[in-house]
């Protein structure tokens, strides 16, 4: 018999699967039974700890609804100039941490962003991308007519220049520093060094009708409950100390495995993000988030309540984005809030665990163009992935996290190794963090 004690070490151990379980319903049943037993052994019930989380989230949802009623902008806005001058106020920092998302105004000069946008057009047209486009490599995003909305393009000069720029590094370091990156005697990641996670481009033309993208989150799927490292990362949710759960604690998040799938992200990202390459009105099919980092506790505990079938994790399964639905998460969806108006050169960031969606749009005014560039600080997980990124960069291939489309392999004007600066080389693991020099 396990000892009934609030000390985590004395609670019953959890079964874990470091690779995708073969029998998913059985594994779900096993882990749910074990999680309930572990919480019960702490002396509390699942219903009790879920009620604590629900009360907190309810208060935050109400606060966001009230702020919206007052006409306030929900997404915090921080000027790039304040980040560069280390002059972001404590209040602005506190709001960023409360909401888990931020718009960085003037991250790049408008002319720079527009020039990058044109550079991408020249790059794809010059290499006859549209003539050769074979259709979507996955069904995660829709396409616009015969032209894609998401370009599976990774190695344009524009993207790489942005990824390795000083301005990008400053904002990433600022965002990374909102997280606790050292604890339990471990340095979980290096906040000052990014790993240049290569992602795609979105270019949505004027007059587009788009169905948008439903509410979901991206840090993982069943692995969030089933791998040893994630069980440790979410330890406070499962050991009766839910009040101590800290969405900004990187402990145990930066080394463990992920279950494979077309929507997976091998990297640890402190924030997901994109840089705007066009102006976008707030009502033109823009990104929405549920701006409550603590909502992850709700998502992780909700499947343990008695009204969810034993072999169901509220619809979460491998190989698909983690869904957020009216059926299980209606409280959270009340807080779903869109971006304010965005200008070319602004960047947009949201905590990696945060629920997000893209609103539908009819007859879109203007373009909707972004480069996806997250904050993915150097850590064991990102160092591991960087090895495959280096190879993809060298050969112009699609990175391993994405469909194997490889359009750029024969494109002569893609970004070349000789174009890398020190930040680019460090990000790809071609240069040690310190001391500088090869
Ligand atoms: Fe997403």
Tab-separated table of C-alpha atoms and ligand atoms in Angstrom:
chain	number	residue	atom	x	y	z
A	1	UNK	CA	0.000	0.000	0.000
A	2	UNK	CA	1.400	3.420	-0.908
A	3	UNK	CA	1.814	5.779	2.014
A	4	UNK	CA	-0.894	8.446	2.158
A	5	UNK	CA	1.250	11.516	2.281
A	6	UNK	CA	1.282	14.905	0.592
A	7	UNK	CA	4.954	14.399	-0.250
A	8	UNK	CA	5.232	13.756	-3.966
A	9	UNK	CA	7.871	11.061	-3.501
A	10	UNK	CA	5.516	9.014	-1.353
A	11	UNK	CA	2.582	9.096	-3.764
A	12	UNK	CA	1.883	6.140	-6.057
A	13	UNK	CA	3.972	6.253	-9.223
A	14	UNK	CA	2.370	6.905	-12.591
A	15	UNK	CA	2.659	4.540	-15.546
A	16	UNK	CA	4.363	6.268	-18.450
A	17	UNK	CA	4.954	5.631	-22.141
A	18	UNK	CA	8.036	7.228	-23.702
A	19	UNK	CA	6.735	6.322	-27.158
A	20	UNK	CA	3.185	6.375	-28.464
A	21	UNK	CA	1.282	3.511	-26.783
A	22	UNK	CA	0.048	0.831	-29.154
A	23	UNK	CA	-3.356	0.569	-27.501
A	24	UNK	CA	-4.404	4.179	-26.925
A	25	UNK	CA	-7.791	3.560	-25.212
A	26	UNK	CA	-6.143	1.142	-22.792
A	27	UNK	CA	-3.292	3.576	-22.030
A	28	UNK	CA	-5.773	6.400	-21.467
A	29	UNK	CA	-7.762	4.248	-19.043
A	30	UNK	CA	-4.583	3.249	-17.202
A	31	UNK	CA	-3.167	6.732	-16.864
A	32	UNK	CA	-6.491	8.234	-15.791
A	33	UNK	CA	-6.944	5.586	-13.117
A	34	UNK	CA	-3.399	6.194	-11.897
A	35	UNK	CA	-3.755	9.990	-11.912
A	36	UNK	CA	-6.978	9.760	-9.905
A	37	UNK	CA	-5.343	7.366	-7.444
A	38	UNK	CA	-2.340	9.652	-7.061
A	39	UNK	CA	-4.506	12.687	-6.390
A	40	UNK	CA	-6.627	10.669	-3.932
A	41	UNK	CA	-3.464	9.531	-2.136
A	42	UNK	CA	-2.560	13.171	-1.567
A	43	UNK	CA	-5.706	13.447	0.522
A	44	UNK	CA	-7.706	15.482	-1.991
A	45	UNK	CA	-10.216	14.547	-4.673
A	46	UNK	CA	-10.084	15.298	-8.381
A	47	UNK	CA	-13.329	17.248	-7.937
A	48	UNK	CA	-11.754	19.344	-5.172
A	49	UNK	CA	-8.636	20.301	-7.116
A	50	UNK	CA	-10.564	20.870	-10.326
A	51	UNK	CA	-12.888	23.214	-8.422
A	52	UNK	CA	-9.850	25.234	-7.272
A	53	UNK	CA	-8.688	25.597	-10.883
A	54	UNK	CA	-12.174	26.359	-12.155
A	55	UNK	CA	-12.677	29.157	-9.607
A	56	UNK	CA	-9.393	30.773	-10.618
A	57	UNK	CA	-10.118	30.503	-14.308
A	58	UNK	CA	-13.680	31.743	-13.844
A	59	UNK	CA	-12.287	34.871	-12.136
A	60	UNK	CA	-9.855	35.477	-15.000
A	61	UNK	CA	-12.498	34.880	-17.650
A	62	UNK	CA	-14.808	37.367	-15.905
A	63	UNK	CA	-12.003	39.924	-15.699
A	64	UNK	CA	-11.342	39.590	-19.432
A	65	UNK	CA	-15.042	39.877	-20.255
A	66	UNK	CA	-15.310	43.008	-18.105
A	67	UNK	CA	-12.207	44.572	-19.697
A	68	UNK	CA	-13.631	43.832	-23.119
A	69	UNK	CA	-16.927	45.487	-22.094
A	70	UNK	CA	-14.974	48.588	-21.098
A	71	UNK	CA	-13.452	48.633	-24.580
A	72	UNK	CA	-9.930	47.826	-23.377
A	73	UNK	CA	-7.403	46.033	-25.562
A	74	UNK	CA	-6.941	42.584	-24.058
A	75	UNK	CA	-3.663	41.752	-25.769
A	76	UNK	CA	-0.840	43.632	-24.035
A	77	UNK	CA	1.184	45.849	-26.372
A	78	UNK	CA	4.890	46.551	-25.758
A	79	UNK	CA	7.049	48.799	-27.914
A	80	UNK	CA	10.157	47.195	-29.347
A	81	UNK	CA	12.097	50.330	-28.395
A	82	UNK	CA	11.297	49.683	-24.714
A	83	UNK	CA	12.546	46.102	-24.957
A	84	UNK	CA	15.742	47.250	-26.689
A	85	UNK	CA	16.315	49.891	-23.993
A	86	UNK	CA	15.484	47.444	-21.148
A	87	UNK	CA	12.784	49.948	-20.192
A	88	UNK	CA	9.668	47.759	-20.074
A	89	UNK	CA	7.725	48.776	-16.961
A	90	UNK	CA	6.940	46.335	-14.169
A	91	UNK	CA	3.242	46.831	-14.903
A	92	UNK	CA	3.685	45.925	-18.573
A	93	UNK	CA	5.698	42.872	-17.599
A	94	UNK	CA	3.049	41.814	-15.081
A	95	UNK	CA	0.304	42.174	-17.678
A	96	UNK	CA	2.290	40.114	-20.165
A	97	UNK	CA	2.632	37.348	-17.602
A	98	UNK	CA	-1.030	37.535	-16.617
A	99	UNK	CA	-2.278	37.356	-20.205
A	100	UNK	CA	0.513	35.168	-21.603
A	101	UNK	CA	0.549	37.004	-24.913
A	102	UNK	CA	1.847	40.257	-26.347
A	103	UNK	CA	2.098	42.383	-29.459
A	104	UNK	CA	5.583	43.861	-29.954
A	105	UNK	CA	5.004	47.092	-31.858
A	106	UNK	CA	7.660	48.194	-34.298
A	107	UNK	CA	9.694	45.025	-33.806
A	108	UNK	CA	11.017	45.630	-37.320
A	109	UNK	CA	10.797	48.776	-39.354
A	110	UNK	CA	7.778	48.753	-41.603
A	111	UNK	CA	9.935	49.148	-44.729
A	112	UNK	CA	12.010	46.149	-43.677
A	113	UNK	CA	8.907	43.975	-43.222
A	114	UNK	CA	7.464	45.042	-46.567
A	115	UNK	CA	10.807	44.406	-48.277
A	116	UNK	CA	10.906	40.908	-46.769
A	117	UNK	CA	7.359	40.292	-47.996
A	118	UNK	CA	8.386	41.328	-51.514
A	119	UNK	CA	11.542	39.249	-51.195
A	120	UNK	CA	9.431	36.169	-50.468
A	121	UNK	CA	7.252	36.857	-53.519
A	122	UNK	CA	10.353	37.199	-55.719
A	123	UNK	CA	11.835	34.037	-54.197
A	124	UNK	CA	8.797	31.811	-54.760
A	125	UNK	CA	7.861	33.255	-58.165
A	126	UNK	CA	11.450	33.173	-59.428
A	127	UNK	CA	11.567	29.489	-58.537
A	128	UNK	CA	8.179	28.744	-60.149
A	129	UNK	CA	6.673	27.593	-56.834
A	130	UNK	CA	3.054	28.078	-57.891
A	131	UNK	CA	3.519	26.131	-61.135
A	132	UNK	CA	5.040	23.254	-59.170
A	133	UNK	CA	2.800	23.364	-56.110
A	134	UNK	CA	1.446	19.874	-55.441
A	135	UNK	CA	-1.257	20.739	-52.900
A	136	UNK	CA	-1.192	20.785	-49.123
A	137	UNK	CA	1.250	18.347	-47.515
A	138	UNK	CA	-1.006	18.145	-44.494
A	139	UNK	CA	-4.604	19.099	-43.771
A	140	UNK	CA	-3.778	21.427	-40.891
A	141	UNK	CA	-4.414	24.585	-42.890
A	142	UNK	CA	-6.691	25.100	-45.861
A	143	UNK	CA	-5.569	26.468	-49.211
A	144	UNK	CA	-6.869	29.362	-51.238
A	145	UNK	CA	-7.982	28.177	-54.665
A	146	UNK	CA	-5.049	26.436	-56.299
A	147	UNK	CA	-2.583	28.623	-54.421
A	148	UNK	CA	-1.659	27.756	-50.885
A	149	UNK	CA	-2.344	30.040	-47.943
A	150	UNK	CA	0.544	28.479	-46.056
A	151	UNK	CA	3.743	28.303	-48.099
A	152	UNK	CA	5.893	25.288	-47.108
A	153	UNK	CA	8.962	27.493	-47.535
A	154	UNK	CA	11.647	27.584	-44.850
A	155	UNK	CA	14.921	28.895	-46.229
A	156	UNK	CA	14.238	32.208	-47.949
A	157	UNK	CA	16.732	34.998	-47.277
A	158	UNK	CA	13.874	36.970	-45.680
A	159	UNK	CA	13.073	34.286	-43.106
A	160	UNK	CA	16.688	33.609	-42.228
A	161	UNK	CA	17.564	37.301	-41.987
A	162	UNK	CA	14.710	37.782	-39.521
A	163	UNK	CA	15.608	34.634	-37.543
A	164	UNK	CA	19.234	35.615	-37.069
A	165	UNK	CA	18.689	39.346	-36.548
A	166	UNK	CA	19.689	41.222	-33.390
A	167	UNK	CA	16.169	42.596	-33.083
A	168	UNK	CA	14.737	39.079	-33.030
A	169	UNK	CA	17.315	37.931	-30.463
A	170	UNK	CA	16.495	40.845	-28.139
A	171	UNK	CA	12.766	40.137	-28.160
A	172	UNK	CA	13.267	36.383	-27.763
A	173	UNK	CA	15.598	36.930	-24.798
A	174	UNK	CA	13.060	39.278	-23.201
A	175	UNK	CA	10.267	36.737	-23.674
A	176	UNK	CA	12.386	33.805	-22.509
A	177	UNK	CA	13.229	35.723	-19.340
A	178	UNK	CA	9.543	35.708	-18.345
A	179	UNK	CA	10.009	31.989	-17.665
A	180	UNK	CA	11.770	30.394	-14.694
A	181	UNK	CA	14.644	28.687	-16.474
A	182	UNK	CA	16.640	27.478	-13.463
A	183	UNK	CA	15.335	25.375	-10.586
A	184	UNK	CA	16.148	22.199	-8.657
A	185	UNK	CA	19.805	22.864	-9.456
A	186	UNK	CA	19.178	22.532	-13.194
A	187	UNK	CA	19.460	25.163	-15.925
A	188	UNK	CA	16.529	24.062	-18.083
A	189	UNK	CA	17.325	26.383	-20.972
A	190	UNK	CA	19.578	29.260	-22.016
A	191	UNK	CA	17.360	32.358	-22.276
A	192	UNK	CA	19.924	34.275	-24.326
A	193	UNK	CA	20.349	31.814	-27.172
A	194	UNK	CA	17.668	30.860	-29.670
A	195	UNK	CA	17.648	27.718	-31.810
A	196	UNK	CA	16.229	29.273	-35.014
A	197	UNK	CA	13.236	26.932	-35.254
A	198	UNK	CA	12.356	26.946	-38.970
A	199	UNK	CA	8.660	27.272	-39.749
A	200	UNK	CA	6.524	28.332	-42.690
A	201	UNK	CA	5.036	31.490	-44.173
A	202	UNK	CA	1.413	32.496	-44.482
A	203	UNK	CA	0.349	34.801	-47.325
A	204	UNK	CA	-3.399	35.323	-47.513
A	205	UNK	CA	-4.401	37.548	-50.438
A	206	UNK	CA	-7.045	40.271	-50.533
A	207	UNK	CA	-10.632	39.084	-51.066
A	208	UNK	CA	-9.876	35.700	-49.484
A	209	UNK	CA	-12.691	33.751	-47.873
A	210	UNK	CA	-11.142	31.598	-45.163
A	211	UNK	CA	-12.766	29.267	-42.669
A	212	UNK	CA	-10.063	30.004	-40.108
A	213	UNK	CA	-8.706	27.449	-37.702
A	214	UNK	CA	-10.514	26.048	-34.647
A	215	UNK	CA	-9.353	26.558	-31.060
A	216	UNK	CA	-6.435	24.274	-30.232
A	217	UNK	CA	-3.039	24.163	-28.592
A	218	UNK	CA	0.309	22.924	-29.834
A	219	UNK	CA	2.672	21.747	-27.060
A	220	UNK	CA	1.688	18.084	-27.365
A	221	UNK	CA	-1.195	15.627	-27.247
A	222	UNK	CA	-1.470	12.489	-25.120
A	223	UNK	CA	2.243	12.782	-24.318
A	224	UNK	CA	1.325	15.660	-21.992
A	225	UNK	CA	-0.236	13.098	-19.615
A	226	UNK	CA	1.758	10.011	-20.564
A	227	UNK	CA	5.483	10.767	-20.710
A	228	UNK	CA	7.593	10.866	-17.582
A	229	UNK	CA	8.941	14.366	-18.190
A	230	UNK	CA	5.547	15.955	-18.803
A	231	UNK	CA	4.133	14.149	-15.762
A	232	UNK	CA	6.919	15.855	-13.811
A	233	UNK	CA	6.355	19.205	-15.508
A	234	UNK	CA	2.689	19.086	-14.477
A	235	UNK	CA	3.515	17.480	-11.120
A	236	UNK	CA	1.556	19.987	-9.033
A	237	UNK	CA	-1.638	19.165	-10.910
A	238	UNK	CA	-1.280	15.505	-10.074
A	239	UNK	CA	0.092	15.460	-6.525
A	240	UNK	CA	-2.462	17.516	-4.589
A	241	UNK	CA	-0.530	20.813	-4.712
A	242	UNK	CA	-2.438	22.419	-7.567
A	243	UNK	CA	-2.110	25.866	-5.972
A	244	UNK	CA	1.635	25.729	-6.677
A	245	UNK	CA	1.301	25.051	-10.411
A	246	UNK	CA	3.297	27.706	-12.285
A	247	UNK	CA	2.753	27.986	-16.060
A	248	UNK	CA	6.079	29.834	-16.322
A	249	UNK	CA	8.222	27.085	-14.792
A	250	UNK	CA	10.273	25.304	-17.474
A	251	UNK	CA	11.263	22.435	-15.173
A	252	UNK	CA	11.151	19.052	-16.966
A	253	UNK	CA	9.892	20.615	-20.192
A	254	UNK	CA	13.105	20.889	-22.167
A	255	UNK	CA	14.501	17.384	-22.554
A	256	UNK	CA	11.702	14.835	-22.878
A	257	UNK	CA	10.255	13.101	-25.931
A	258	UNK	CA	7.176	13.983	-27.993
A	259	UNK	CA	4.821	11.577	-29.684
A	260	UNK	CA	5.272	11.918	-33.470
A	261	UNK	CA	2.549	13.387	-35.656
A	262	UNK	CA	2.125	15.889	-38.445
A	263	UNK	CA	1.216	18.607	-35.957
A	264	UNK	CA	4.104	17.955	-33.599
A	265	UNK	CA	6.705	20.480	-32.556
A	266	UNK	CA	9.966	18.838	-31.557
A	267	UNK	CA	11.244	22.066	-30.086
A	268	UNK	CA	10.525	23.564	-26.708
A	269	UNK	CA	9.098	27.015	-27.388
A	270	UNK	CA	8.627	29.524	-24.586
A	271	UNK	CA	6.364	31.470	-26.920
A	272	UNK	CA	4.888	30.765	-30.298
A	273	UNK	CA	5.056	33.768	-32.539
A	274	UNK	CA	4.938	35.406	-35.902
A	275	UNK	CA	6.171	38.569	-37.508
A	276	UNK	CA	3.698	40.576	-39.600
A	277	UNK	CA	4.667	41.269	-43.203
A	278	UNK	CA	1.495	43.223	-43.967
A	279	UNK	CA	-1.000	45.368	-42.073
A	280	UNK	CA	-3.965	43.391	-40.737
A	281	UNK	CA	-7.211	44.757	-39.362
A	282	UNK	CA	-8.453	43.242	-36.084
A	283	UNK	CA	-11.574	41.961	-37.876
A	284	UNK	CA	-9.792	40.386	-40.862
A	285	UNK	CA	-9.523	36.779	-39.746
A	286	UNK	CA	-6.761	37.315	-37.213
A	287	UNK	CA	-5.282	35.171	-34.469
A	288	UNK	CA	-7.263	34.774	-31.242
A	289	UNK	CA	-6.080	33.387	-27.923
A	290	UNK	CA	-7.584	32.484	-24.587
A	291	UNK	CA	-5.226	34.827	-22.732
A	292	UNK	CA	-4.972	32.769	-19.549
A	293	UNK	CA	-1.732	30.754	-19.176
A	294	UNK	CA	-3.213	28.892	-16.188
A	295	UNK	CA	-5.929	27.436	-18.430
A	296	UNK	CA	-3.532	24.545	-19.082
A	297	UNK	CA	-4.371	23.245	-15.595
A	298	UNK	CA	-8.031	23.178	-16.574
A	299	UNK	CA	-7.262	21.335	-19.824
A	300	UNK	CA	-5.085	18.759	-18.081
A	301	UNK	CA	-7.515	18.009	-15.239
A	302	UNK	CA	-10.859	18.204	-17.068
A	303	UNK	CA	-10.600	14.643	-18.537
A	304	UNK	CA	-10.313	13.213	-15.015
A	305	UNK	CA	-13.859	14.238	-14.047
A	306	UNK	CA	-16.506	11.528	-13.953
A	307	UNK	CA	-18.555	12.779	-16.924
A	308	UNK	CA	-15.741	12.029	-19.413
A	309	UNK	CA	-15.639	8.417	-20.709
A	310	UNK	CA	-12.751	6.414	-19.251
A	311	UNK	CA	-10.972	6.025	-22.583
A	312	UNK	CA	-11.381	9.680	-23.629
A	313	UNK	CA	-9.114	12.651	-22.905
A	314	UNK	CA	-11.746	15.223	-23.960
A	315	UNK	CA	-11.019	14.428	-27.593
A	316	UNK	CA	-7.217	14.661	-27.429
A	317	UNK	CA	-5.421	12.001	-29.457
A	318	UNK	CA	-2.119	11.564	-31.236
A	319	UNK	CA	-1.540	12.933	-34.739
A	320	UNK	CA	-4.070	15.759	-34.383
A	321	UNK	CA	-3.889	19.181	-32.797
A	322	UNK	CA	-5.120	19.248	-29.173
A	323	UNK	CA	-8.745	20.409	-29.590
A	324	UNK	CA	-10.598	22.833	-27.352
A	325	UNK	CA	-14.345	22.363	-27.605
A	326	UNK	CA	-17.676	23.770	-26.449
A	327	UNK	CA	-18.512	20.331	-25.086
A	328	UNK	CA	-15.697	20.233	-22.531
A	329	UNK	CA	-14.234	23.737	-22.322
A	330	UNK	CA	-17.066	26.227	-22.711
A	331	UNK	CA	-15.887	28.295	-19.723
A	332	UNK	CA	-12.517	28.883	-21.391
A	333	UNK	CA	-13.942	29.758	-24.788
A	334	UNK	CA	-15.754	32.768	-23.286
A	335	UNK	CA	-12.341	34.438	-23.038
A	336	UNK	CA	-11.266	33.882	-26.654
A	337	UNK	CA	-9.947	37.281	-27.783
A	338	UNK	CA	-8.542	38.532	-31.069
A	339	UNK	CA	-5.542	40.680	-31.849
A	340	UNK	CA	-5.798	44.430	-32.134
A	341	UNK	CA	-4.929	46.006	-35.507
A	342	UNK	CA	-1.447	44.909	-36.569
A	343	UNK	CA	1.056	46.795	-38.717
A	344	UNK	CA	3.748	45.300	-40.920
A	345	UNK	CA	6.838	44.878	-38.738
A	346	UNK	CA	4.929	44.151	-35.507
A	347	UNK	CA	5.340	40.720	-33.998
A	348	UNK	CA	2.811	38.656	-32.059
A	349	UNK	CA	3.605	36.136	-29.313
A	350	UNK	CA	1.688	33.682	-27.147
A	351	UNK	CA	2.764	31.291	-24.365
A	352	UNK	CA	3.386	27.839	-25.839
A	353	UNK	CA	0.574	26.206	-23.827
A	354	UNK	CA	-2.017	28.777	-24.734
A	355	UNK	CA	-5.179	27.997	-26.651
A	356	UNK	CA	-5.422	29.819	-29.954
A	357	UNK	CA	-7.529	29.961	-33.100
A	358	UNK	CA	-7.728	31.907	-36.338
A	359	UNK	CA	-11.037	33.639	-36.999
A	360	UNK	CA	-12.856	33.075	-40.283
A	361	UNK	CA	-12.952	35.943	-42.763
A	362	UNK	CA	-15.032	36.751	-45.812
A	363	UNK	CA	-13.684	38.948	-48.600
A	364	UNK	CA	-10.582	39.886	-46.604
A	365	UNK	CA	-9.410	43.486	-46.846
A	366	UNK	CA	-5.720	43.677	-47.709
A	367	UNK	CA	-3.140	40.959	-47.288
A	368	UNK	CA	-2.635	38.728	-44.240
A	369	UNK	CA	1.057	37.846	-44.374
A	370	UNK	CA	3.224	36.479	-41.589
A	371	UNK	CA	6.482	34.633	-40.996
A	372	UNK	CA	6.180	32.114	-38.154
A	373	UNK	CA	9.168	32.629	-35.864
A	374	UNK	CA	8.874	31.411	-32.264
A	375	UNK	CA	11.112	31.816	-29.233
A	376	UNK	CA	12.800	28.412	-28.951
A	377	UNK	CA	15.703	28.782	-26.519
A	378	UNK	CA	18.713	26.477	-26.495
A	379	UNK	CA	18.019	23.380	-24.365
A	380	UNK	CA	18.563	19.622	-24.761
A	381	UNK	CA	15.388	19.172	-26.806
A	382	UNK	CA	16.211	22.010	-29.160
A	383	UNK	CA	19.847	20.994	-29.421
A	384	UNK	CA	18.692	17.526	-30.497
A	385	UNK	CA	16.342	18.934	-33.110
A	386	UNK	CA	18.995	21.411	-34.321
A	387	UNK	CA	21.007	18.500	-35.718
A	388	UNK	CA	18.209	17.687	-38.192
A	389	UNK	CA	17.596	21.389	-38.832
A	390	UNK	CA	21.256	21.816	-39.853
A	391	UNK	CA	20.877	19.022	-42.364
A	392	UNK	CA	17.610	20.440	-43.731
A	393	UNK	CA	19.261	23.861	-44.015
A	394	UNK	CA	22.265	22.425	-45.831
A	395	UNK	CA	20.126	20.616	-48.414
A	396	UNK	CA	17.186	23.050	-48.614
A	397	UNK	CA	14.828	20.364	-47.314
A	398	UNK	CA	11.631	20.691	-45.317
A	399	UNK	CA	12.486	20.342	-41.605
A	400	UNK	CA	11.559	17.061	-39.899
A	401	UNK	CA	8.564	18.513	-38.027
A	402	UNK	CA	6.855	19.326	-41.329
A	403	UNK	CA	5.577	17.387	-44.352
A	404	UNK	CA	8.434	16.176	-46.582
A	405	UNK	CA	7.749	18.559	-49.501
A	406	UNK	CA	11.300	19.785	-50.132
A	407	UNK	CA	10.444	22.470	-52.692
A	408	UNK	CA	13.592	24.486	-52.072
A	409	UNK	CA	16.246	21.807	-52.655
A	410	UNK	CA	16.903	23.015	-56.197
A	411	UNK	CA	16.329	26.722	-55.602
A	412	UNK	CA	19.672	28.466	-56.150
A	413	UNK	CA	18.910	31.678	-54.262
A	414	UNK	CA	17.927	30.193	-50.938
A	415	UNK	CA	19.834	31.395	-47.869
A	416	UNK	CA	23.301	29.850	-47.824
A	417	UNK	CA	25.670	28.909	-44.986
A	418	UNK	CA	27.994	31.742	-46.008
A	419	UNK	CA	25.136	34.172	-45.234
A	420	UNK	CA	24.951	33.122	-41.575
A	421	UNK	CA	26.073	35.555	-38.899
A	422	UNK	CA	27.201	34.474	-35.431
A	423	UNK	CA	23.628	34.397	-34.078
A	424	UNK	CA	22.597	32.189	-36.986
A	425	UNK	CA	25.559	29.875	-36.470
A	426	UNK	CA	24.908	29.674	-32.723
A	427	UNK	CA	21.220	28.971	-33.344
A	428	UNK	CA	22.041	26.075	-35.616
A	429	UNK	CA	24.616	24.719	-33.182
A	430	UNK	CA	27.519	25.543	-35.488
A	431	UNK	CA	29.154	27.817	-32.922
A	432	UNK	CA	29.375	27.257	-29.167
A	433	UNK	CA	27.453	29.648	-26.934
A	434	UNK	CA	30.633	30.750	-25.178
A	435	UNK	CA	33.402	31.506	-25.526
A	436	UNK	CA	32.690	32.936	-28.963
A	437	UNK	CA	34.817	31.787	-31.857
A	438	UNK	CA	35.089	28.478	-33.653
B	1	LIG	FE1	-1.432	26.319	-33.524
